[in-house]
């Protein structure tokens, strides 16, 4: 792959993702103020000592936005990695094994997908203790049902190919077939799907935080910042629009990169392509 072959839209998406990751990694060093420091009056306008103004408690909005990038990206990325690991393992096992195991996994997955995701998450999180690892696990388990569906579909396409049959005839086990035969030949479409699920996790986390069951205050995350400052919109205060724009911007950047990856691999048989 040559850098000149990457379209402008993908470069914009990559730049946005790199900026968000930079803020998340170096938040304590680049934020003008602390995550929880009250530094001025409430809802001060942009400019002066506060580039983006202050929030409903007088905290610097830019600093909260930078620290919120760390929390939002970490939780969304952790949930996506866990959901993909779980969904891929179960879906590939079902596709390779077939029979009763495939039917059990598939029907249970259909049952989980029949339940509205947001309603299910709200009920579970309202009952369980509000801890970060519980939030990540709930998001991951719910998202793994979508991963299972696409993972099983691509795995079934590869599982009937000649090289997989040859591996079975050689006496290779299920683990070998999954990790050495199927996974390398489905990696490209799965990477694109990973990006889509990551974008969904960002939006899902922001929704949960806005409803009060995501990241708990005073920790900063973008969905919670929208919730904290939503009342200012009535008075013409734009504090809620800043984190809302960050959520939309990051989701768009991820989708721009994913769209390029999907176009690049859409004509590749079995997910293989030129480097």
mmCIF file of C-alpha atoms in Angstrom:
data_model
loop_
_atom_site.group_PDB
_atom_site.id
_atom_site.type_symbol
_atom_site.label_atom_id
_atom_site.label_comp_id
_atom_site.label_asym_id
_atom_site.label_seq_id
_atom_site.Cartn_x
_atom_site.Cartn_y
_atom_site.Cartn_z
ATOM 1 C CA UNK A 1 0.000 0.000 0.000
ATOM 2 C CA UNK A 2 1.355 3.400 -1.035
ATOM 3 C CA UNK A 3 0.624 6.530 0.993
ATOM 4 C CA UNK A 4 -0.359 8.337 -2.200
ATOM 5 C CA UNK A 5 -3.198 5.843 -2.687
ATOM 6 C CA UNK A 6 -4.904 6.903 0.550
ATOM 7 C CA UNK A 7 -7.766 9.339 -0.245
ATOM 8 C CA UNK A 8 -8.148 12.735 1.412
ATOM 9 C CA UNK A 9 -11.192 11.609 3.392
ATOM 10 C CA UNK A 10 -9.175 8.800 4.978
ATOM 11 C CA UNK A 11 -6.356 11.223 5.844
ATOM 12 C CA UNK A 12 -8.898 13.494 7.562
ATOM 13 C CA UNK A 13 -10.203 10.537 9.551
ATOM 14 C CA UNK A 14 -6.705 9.408 10.510
ATOM 15 C CA UNK A 15 -5.793 12.941 11.612
ATOM 16 C CA UNK A 16 -8.885 13.170 13.807
ATOM 17 C CA UNK A 17 -8.234 9.790 15.418
ATOM 18 C CA UNK A 18 -4.566 10.652 16.059
ATOM 19 C CA UNK A 19 -5.587 13.968 17.653
ATOM 20 C CA UNK A 20 -8.087 12.229 19.939
ATOM 21 C CA UNK A 21 -5.527 9.592 20.930
ATOM 22 C CA UNK A 22 -2.917 12.281 21.592
ATOM 23 C CA UNK A 23 -5.314 14.090 23.927
ATOM 24 C CA UNK A 24 -6.223 10.833 25.668
ATOM 25 C CA UNK A 25 -2.612 9.771 26.248
ATOM 26 C CA UNK A 26 -1.133 13.126 27.244
ATOM 27 C CA UNK A 27 -4.180 14.663 28.963
ATOM 28 C CA UNK A 28 -2.460 15.477 32.308
ATOM 29 C CA UNK A 29 0.334 17.323 30.511
ATOM 30 C CA UNK A 30 -1.566 19.278 27.849
ATOM 31 C CA UNK A 31 -4.758 20.229 29.730
ATOM 32 C CA UNK A 32 -4.606 23.845 31.001
ATOM 33 C CA UNK A 33 -6.340 22.924 34.274
ATOM 34 C CA UNK A 34 -7.191 19.838 36.298
ATOM 35 C CA UNK A 35 -10.091 17.573 35.427
ATOM 36 C CA UNK A 36 -12.137 18.630 38.461
ATOM 37 C CA UNK A 37 -10.785 22.130 39.180
ATOM 38 C CA UNK A 38 -13.323 24.937 39.496
ATOM 39 C CA UNK A 39 -11.514 27.880 37.911
ATOM 40 C CA UNK A 40 -14.165 30.523 37.214
ATOM 41 C CA UNK A 41 -17.827 31.452 37.059
ATOM 42 C CA UNK A 42 -20.352 29.148 35.437
ATOM 43 C CA UNK A 43 -20.802 29.152 31.662
ATOM 44 C CA UNK A 44 -18.241 31.799 30.843
ATOM 45 C CA UNK A 45 -18.033 32.485 27.082
ATOM 46 C CA UNK A 46 -15.195 31.345 24.856
ATOM 47 C CA UNK A 47 -11.989 33.354 24.822
ATOM 48 C CA UNK A 48 -9.687 34.929 27.370
ATOM 49 C CA UNK A 49 -8.260 32.524 29.915
ATOM 50 C CA UNK A 50 -10.713 29.810 28.864
ATOM 51 C CA UNK A 51 -10.474 28.918 25.190
ATOM 52 C CA UNK A 52 -13.781 27.042 25.132
ATOM 53 C CA UNK A 53 -15.355 28.719 28.155
ATOM 54 C CA UNK A 54 -16.470 27.054 31.392
ATOM 55 C CA UNK A 55 -19.160 24.523 32.241
ATOM 56 C CA UNK A 56 -22.107 24.505 34.627
ATOM 57 C CA UNK A 57 -19.813 24.370 37.682
ATOM 58 C CA UNK A 58 -17.147 26.789 36.476
ATOM 59 C CA UNK A 59 -14.651 24.128 35.302
ATOM 60 C CA UNK A 60 -12.547 24.745 32.215
ATOM 61 C CA UNK A 61 -14.360 23.153 29.282
ATOM 62 C CA UNK A 62 -11.213 22.534 27.223
ATOM 63 C CA UNK A 63 -9.557 20.664 30.089
ATOM 64 C CA UNK A 64 -12.672 18.598 30.682
ATOM 65 C CA UNK A 65 -12.834 17.824 26.962
ATOM 66 C CA UNK A 66 -9.229 16.611 26.914
ATOM 67 C CA UNK A 67 -9.646 14.449 30.010
ATOM 68 C CA UNK A 68 -12.968 13.240 28.657
ATOM 69 C CA UNK A 69 -11.193 11.951 25.559
ATOM 70 C CA UNK A 70 -9.129 9.646 27.784
ATOM 71 C CA UNK A 71 -12.166 8.221 29.571
ATOM 72 C CA UNK A 72 -14.392 7.925 26.506
ATOM 73 C CA UNK A 73 -11.779 6.324 24.260
ATOM 74 C CA UNK A 74 -10.485 3.954 26.960
ATOM 75 C CA UNK A 75 -13.921 2.606 27.883
ATOM 76 C CA UNK A 76 -15.111 2.352 24.269
ATOM 77 C CA UNK A 77 -11.880 0.691 23.126
ATOM 78 C CA UNK A 78 -11.830 -1.769 26.040
ATOM 79 C CA UNK A 79 -15.453 -2.742 25.413
ATOM 80 C CA UNK A 80 -14.786 -3.172 21.683
ATOM 81 C CA UNK A 81 -11.699 -5.342 22.211
ATOM 82 C CA UNK A 82 -13.539 -7.597 24.678
ATOM 83 C CA UNK A 83 -16.645 -7.835 22.487
ATOM 84 C CA UNK A 84 -14.555 -8.704 19.436
ATOM 85 C CA UNK A 85 -12.510 -11.296 21.302
ATOM 86 C CA UNK A 86 -15.651 -12.958 22.667
ATOM 87 C CA UNK A 87 -17.698 -12.636 19.478
ATOM 88 C CA UNK A 88 -14.938 -13.900 17.181
ATOM 89 C CA UNK A 89 -14.068 -16.863 19.391
ATOM 90 C CA UNK A 90 -17.687 -18.015 19.672
ATOM 91 C CA UNK A 91 -18.592 -17.334 16.032
ATOM 92 C CA UNK A 92 -15.523 -19.073 14.607
ATOM 93 C CA UNK A 93 -16.062 -22.026 16.938
ATOM 94 C CA UNK A 94 -19.691 -22.272 15.810
ATOM 95 C CA UNK A 95 -18.752 -22.023 12.112
ATOM 96 C CA UNK A 96 -15.990 -24.630 12.316
ATOM 97 C CA UNK A 97 -17.760 -27.087 14.626
ATOM 98 C CA UNK A 98 -21.255 -26.829 13.153
ATOM 99 C CA UNK A 99 -24.075 -29.095 14.272
ATOM 100 C CA UNK A 100 -25.581 -28.703 17.720
ATOM 101 C CA UNK A 101 -22.982 -26.224 18.988
ATOM 102 C CA UNK A 102 -23.602 -23.930 16.028
ATOM 103 C CA UNK A 103 -27.354 -24.088 16.578
ATOM 104 C CA UNK A 104 -27.101 -23.394 20.310
ATOM 105 C CA UNK A 105 -24.752 -20.445 19.886
ATOM 106 C CA UNK A 106 -26.748 -18.987 16.985
ATOM 107 C CA UNK A 107 -30.158 -19.290 18.647
ATOM 108 C CA UNK A 108 -28.881 -17.788 21.908
ATOM 109 C CA UNK A 109 -27.339 -14.944 19.904
ATOM 110 C CA UNK A 110 -30.671 -14.379 18.125
ATOM 111 C CA UNK A 111 -32.390 -14.245 21.512
ATOM 112 C CA UNK A 112 -29.955 -11.626 22.802
ATOM 113 C CA UNK A 113 -30.287 -9.525 19.645
ATOM 114 C CA UNK A 114 -34.081 -9.574 19.953
ATOM 115 C CA UNK A 115 -33.819 -7.542 23.167
ATOM 116 C CA UNK A 116 -33.397 -3.766 22.553
ATOM 117 C CA UNK A 117 -29.769 -3.016 23.408
ATOM 118 C CA UNK A 118 -30.296 0.295 25.180
ATOM 119 C CA UNK A 119 -33.213 -0.913 27.282
ATOM 120 C CA UNK A 120 -31.325 -4.059 28.291
ATOM 121 C CA UNK A 121 -28.236 -2.025 29.250
ATOM 122 C CA UNK A 122 -30.299 0.450 31.284
ATOM 123 C CA UNK A 123 -31.998 -2.338 33.238
ATOM 124 C CA UNK A 124 -28.761 -4.217 33.956
ATOM 125 C CA UNK A 125 -26.740 -1.126 34.890
ATOM 126 C CA UNK A 126 -29.534 0.156 37.130
ATOM 127 C CA UNK A 127 -29.398 -3.093 39.137
ATOM 128 C CA UNK A 128 -25.638 -3.676 39.268
ATOM 129 C CA UNK A 129 -23.132 -1.477 41.146
ATOM 130 C CA UNK A 130 -21.979 1.528 39.120
ATOM 131 C CA UNK A 131 -18.370 0.506 38.576
ATOM 132 C CA UNK A 132 -16.239 1.038 35.501
ATOM 133 C CA UNK A 133 -15.447 -2.634 34.855
ATOM 134 C CA UNK A 134 -19.128 -3.559 35.052
ATOM 135 C CA UNK A 135 -19.967 -0.851 32.510
ATOM 136 C CA UNK A 136 -17.275 -2.156 30.146
ATOM 137 C CA UNK A 137 -18.435 -5.771 30.479
ATOM 138 C CA UNK A 138 -22.096 -4.907 29.882
ATOM 139 C CA UNK A 139 -21.205 -2.929 26.765
ATOM 140 C CA UNK A 140 -18.903 -5.707 25.537
ATOM 141 C CA UNK A 141 -21.407 -8.533 26.038
ATOM 142 C CA UNK A 142 -24.202 -6.648 24.296
ATOM 143 C CA UNK A 143 -21.965 -5.689 21.371
ATOM 144 C CA UNK A 144 -20.526 -9.203 21.019
ATOM 145 C CA UNK A 145 -23.891 -10.371 19.637
ATOM 146 C CA UNK A 146 -23.386 -8.156 16.569
ATOM 147 C CA UNK A 147 -19.796 -9.328 16.247
ATOM 148 C CA UNK A 148 -20.924 -12.966 16.440
ATOM 149 C CA UNK A 149 -23.307 -12.496 13.532
ATOM 150 C CA UNK A 150 -20.778 -11.047 11.107
ATOM 151 C CA UNK A 151 -17.970 -13.301 12.373
ATOM 152 C CA UNK A 152 -20.010 -16.426 11.727
ATOM 153 C CA UNK A 153 -20.963 -15.175 8.254
ATOM 154 C CA UNK A 154 -17.382 -14.551 7.111
ATOM 155 C CA UNK A 155 -16.110 -17.704 8.820
ATOM 156 C CA UNK A 156 -18.652 -19.884 7.029
ATOM 157 C CA UNK A 157 -17.470 -18.507 3.678
ATOM 158 C CA UNK A 158 -13.868 -19.448 4.434
ATOM 159 C CA UNK A 159 -14.602 -22.727 6.224
ATOM 160 C CA UNK A 160 -15.745 -24.404 2.973
ATOM 161 C CA UNK A 161 -12.602 -23.522 1.014
ATOM 162 C CA UNK A 162 -10.116 -26.138 -0.111
ATOM 163 C CA UNK A 163 -7.248 -25.145 2.185
ATOM 164 C CA UNK A 164 -9.511 -25.534 5.235
ATOM 165 C CA UNK A 165 -10.626 -28.949 4.055
ATOM 166 C CA UNK A 166 -6.986 -29.870 3.525
ATOM 167 C CA UNK A 167 -6.218 -28.830 7.102
ATOM 168 C CA UNK A 168 -9.017 -31.057 8.367
ATOM 169 C CA UNK A 169 -7.697 -33.987 6.331
ATOM 170 C CA UNK A 170 -4.254 -33.446 7.844
ATOM 171 C CA UNK A 171 -5.862 -33.908 11.237
ATOM 172 C CA UNK A 172 -5.556 -30.321 12.442
ATOM 173 C CA UNK A 173 -7.702 -29.410 15.443
ATOM 174 C CA UNK A 174 -10.329 -26.718 15.809
ATOM 175 C CA UNK A 175 -7.883 -24.253 17.356
ATOM 176 C CA UNK A 176 -5.449 -24.595 14.430
ATOM 177 C CA UNK A 177 -8.209 -24.113 11.852
ATOM 178 C CA UNK A 178 -9.565 -21.025 13.619
ATOM 179 C CA UNK A 179 -6.301 -19.190 14.271
ATOM 180 C CA UNK A 180 -4.141 -20.408 11.365
ATOM 181 C CA UNK A 181 -6.624 -20.845 8.521
ATOM 182 C CA UNK A 182 -9.807 -18.796 9.050
ATOM 183 C CA UNK A 183 -8.637 -15.758 11.046
ATOM 184 C CA UNK A 184 -5.811 -14.635 8.661
ATOM 185 C CA UNK A 185 -8.190 -14.869 5.696
ATOM 186 C CA UNK A 186 -10.955 -12.818 7.320
ATOM 187 C CA UNK A 187 -8.775 -10.180 8.957
ATOM 188 C CA UNK A 188 -9.408 -7.305 6.531
ATOM 189 C CA UNK A 189 -13.223 -7.216 6.739
ATOM 190 C CA UNK A 190 -13.028 -7.826 10.477
ATOM 191 C CA UNK A 191 -10.724 -4.821 10.946
ATOM 192 C CA UNK A 192 -13.277 -2.667 9.148
ATOM 193 C CA UNK A 193 -16.021 -4.062 11.359
ATOM 194 C CA UNK A 194 -13.869 -3.368 14.424
ATOM 195 C CA UNK A 195 -13.795 0.303 13.482
ATOM 196 C CA UNK A 196 -17.570 0.385 13.099
ATOM 197 C CA UNK A 197 -18.099 -1.289 16.455
ATOM 198 C CA UNK A 198 -15.664 1.144 18.091
ATOM 199 C CA UNK A 199 -17.638 4.100 16.720
ATOM 200 C CA UNK A 200 -20.845 2.494 17.975
ATOM 201 C CA UNK A 201 -19.286 1.980 21.427
ATOM 202 C CA UNK A 202 -18.423 5.688 21.630
ATOM 203 C CA UNK A 203 -22.008 6.655 20.812
ATOM 204 C CA UNK A 204 -23.438 3.977 23.122
ATOM 205 C CA UNK A 205 -21.250 5.056 26.047
ATOM 206 C CA UNK A 206 -22.173 8.700 25.476
ATOM 207 C CA UNK A 207 -25.859 7.758 25.480
ATOM 208 C CA UNK A 208 -25.528 5.839 28.751
ATOM 209 C CA UNK A 209 -23.607 8.721 30.359
ATOM 210 C CA UNK A 210 -26.226 11.206 29.181
ATOM 211 C CA UNK A 211 -28.898 9.051 30.842
ATOM 212 C CA UNK A 212 -26.873 8.893 34.065
ATOM 213 C CA UNK A 213 -25.782 5.235 33.933
ATOM 214 C CA UNK A 214 -22.435 5.564 32.175
ATOM 215 C CA UNK A 215 -19.323 7.292 33.514
ATOM 216 C CA UNK A 216 -20.189 8.774 36.882
ATOM 217 C CA UNK A 217 -19.309 12.373 37.888
ATOM 218 C CA UNK A 218 -17.040 14.056 38.694
ATOM 219 C CA UNK A 219 -15.040 12.046 36.121
ATOM 220 C CA UNK A 220 -15.134 13.702 32.717
ATOM 221 C CA UNK A 221 -16.560 12.007 29.645
ATOM 222 C CA UNK A 222 -18.147 13.562 26.617
ATOM 223 C CA UNK A 223 -21.658 12.176 27.093
ATOM 224 C CA UNK A 224 -21.722 13.282 30.710
ATOM 225 C CA UNK A 225 -20.520 16.750 29.706
ATOM 226 C CA UNK A 226 -23.470 17.079 27.335
ATOM 227 C CA UNK A 227 -25.800 16.083 30.153
ATOM 228 C CA UNK A 228 -24.234 18.530 32.626
ATOM 229 C CA UNK A 229 -24.530 21.497 30.265
ATOM 230 C CA UNK A 230 -27.735 20.744 28.382
ATOM 231 C CA UNK A 231 -29.724 23.321 30.365
ATOM 232 C CA UNK A 232 -27.447 26.067 29.077
ATOM 233 C CA UNK A 233 -28.843 25.641 25.565
ATOM 234 C CA UNK A 234 -32.059 27.294 26.753
ATOM 235 C CA UNK A 235 -30.045 30.444 27.571
ATOM 236 C CA UNK A 236 -27.982 30.337 24.384
ATOM 237 C CA UNK A 237 -24.925 28.771 26.060
ATOM 238 C CA UNK A 238 -22.959 26.502 23.726
ATOM 239 C CA UNK A 239 -21.186 24.469 26.426
ATOM 240 C CA UNK A 240 -23.163 21.312 25.602
ATOM 241 C CA UNK A 241 -22.392 21.601 21.892
ATOM 242 C CA UNK A 242 -18.616 21.324 22.397
ATOM 243 C CA UNK A 243 -18.560 17.725 23.728
ATOM 244 C CA UNK A 244 -21.417 16.860 21.387
ATOM 245 C CA UNK A 245 -19.277 18.033 18.484
ATOM 246 C CA UNK A 246 -16.340 15.976 19.792
ATOM 247 C CA UNK A 247 -18.507 12.831 19.861
ATOM 248 C CA UNK A 248 -19.769 13.440 16.347
ATOM 249 C CA UNK A 249 -16.309 14.377 15.052
ATOM 250 C CA UNK A 250 -14.597 11.256 16.375
ATOM 251 C CA UNK A 251 -17.383 9.001 15.121
ATOM 252 C CA UNK A 252 -17.155 10.592 11.663
ATOM 253 C CA UNK A 253 -13.360 10.232 11.591
ATOM 254 C CA UNK A 254 -13.576 6.539 12.495
ATOM 255 C CA UNK A 255 -16.205 5.991 9.815
ATOM 256 C CA UNK A 256 -14.100 7.766 7.188
ATOM 257 C CA UNK A 257 -11.206 5.387 7.858
ATOM 258 C CA UNK A 258 -13.513 2.360 7.977
ATOM 259 C CA UNK A 259 -15.158 3.393 4.699
ATOM 260 C CA UNK A 260 -11.744 3.519 3.022
ATOM 261 C CA UNK A 261 -10.784 0.110 4.456
ATOM 262 C CA UNK A 262 -14.039 -1.436 3.268
ATOM 263 C CA UNK A 263 -13.626 -0.051 -0.254
ATOM 264 C CA UNK A 264 -10.038 -1.280 -0.354
ATOM 265 C CA UNK A 265 -10.955 -4.813 0.691
ATOM 266 C CA UNK A 266 -14.423 -5.188 -0.875
ATOM 267 C CA UNK A 267 -13.009 -6.858 -3.990
ATOM 268 C CA UNK A 268 -10.478 -9.041 -2.168
ATOM 269 C CA UNK A 269 -11.383 -12.715 -2.025
ATOM 270 C CA UNK A 270 -11.095 -14.133 1.447
ATOM 271 C CA UNK A 271 -9.860 -10.840 2.855
ATOM 272 C CA UNK A 272 -6.401 -11.138 1.293
ATOM 273 C CA UNK A 273 -4.775 -8.214 -0.424
ATOM 274 C CA UNK A 274 -1.511 -6.626 -1.467
ATOM 275 C CA UNK A 275 0.491 -4.873 1.202
#
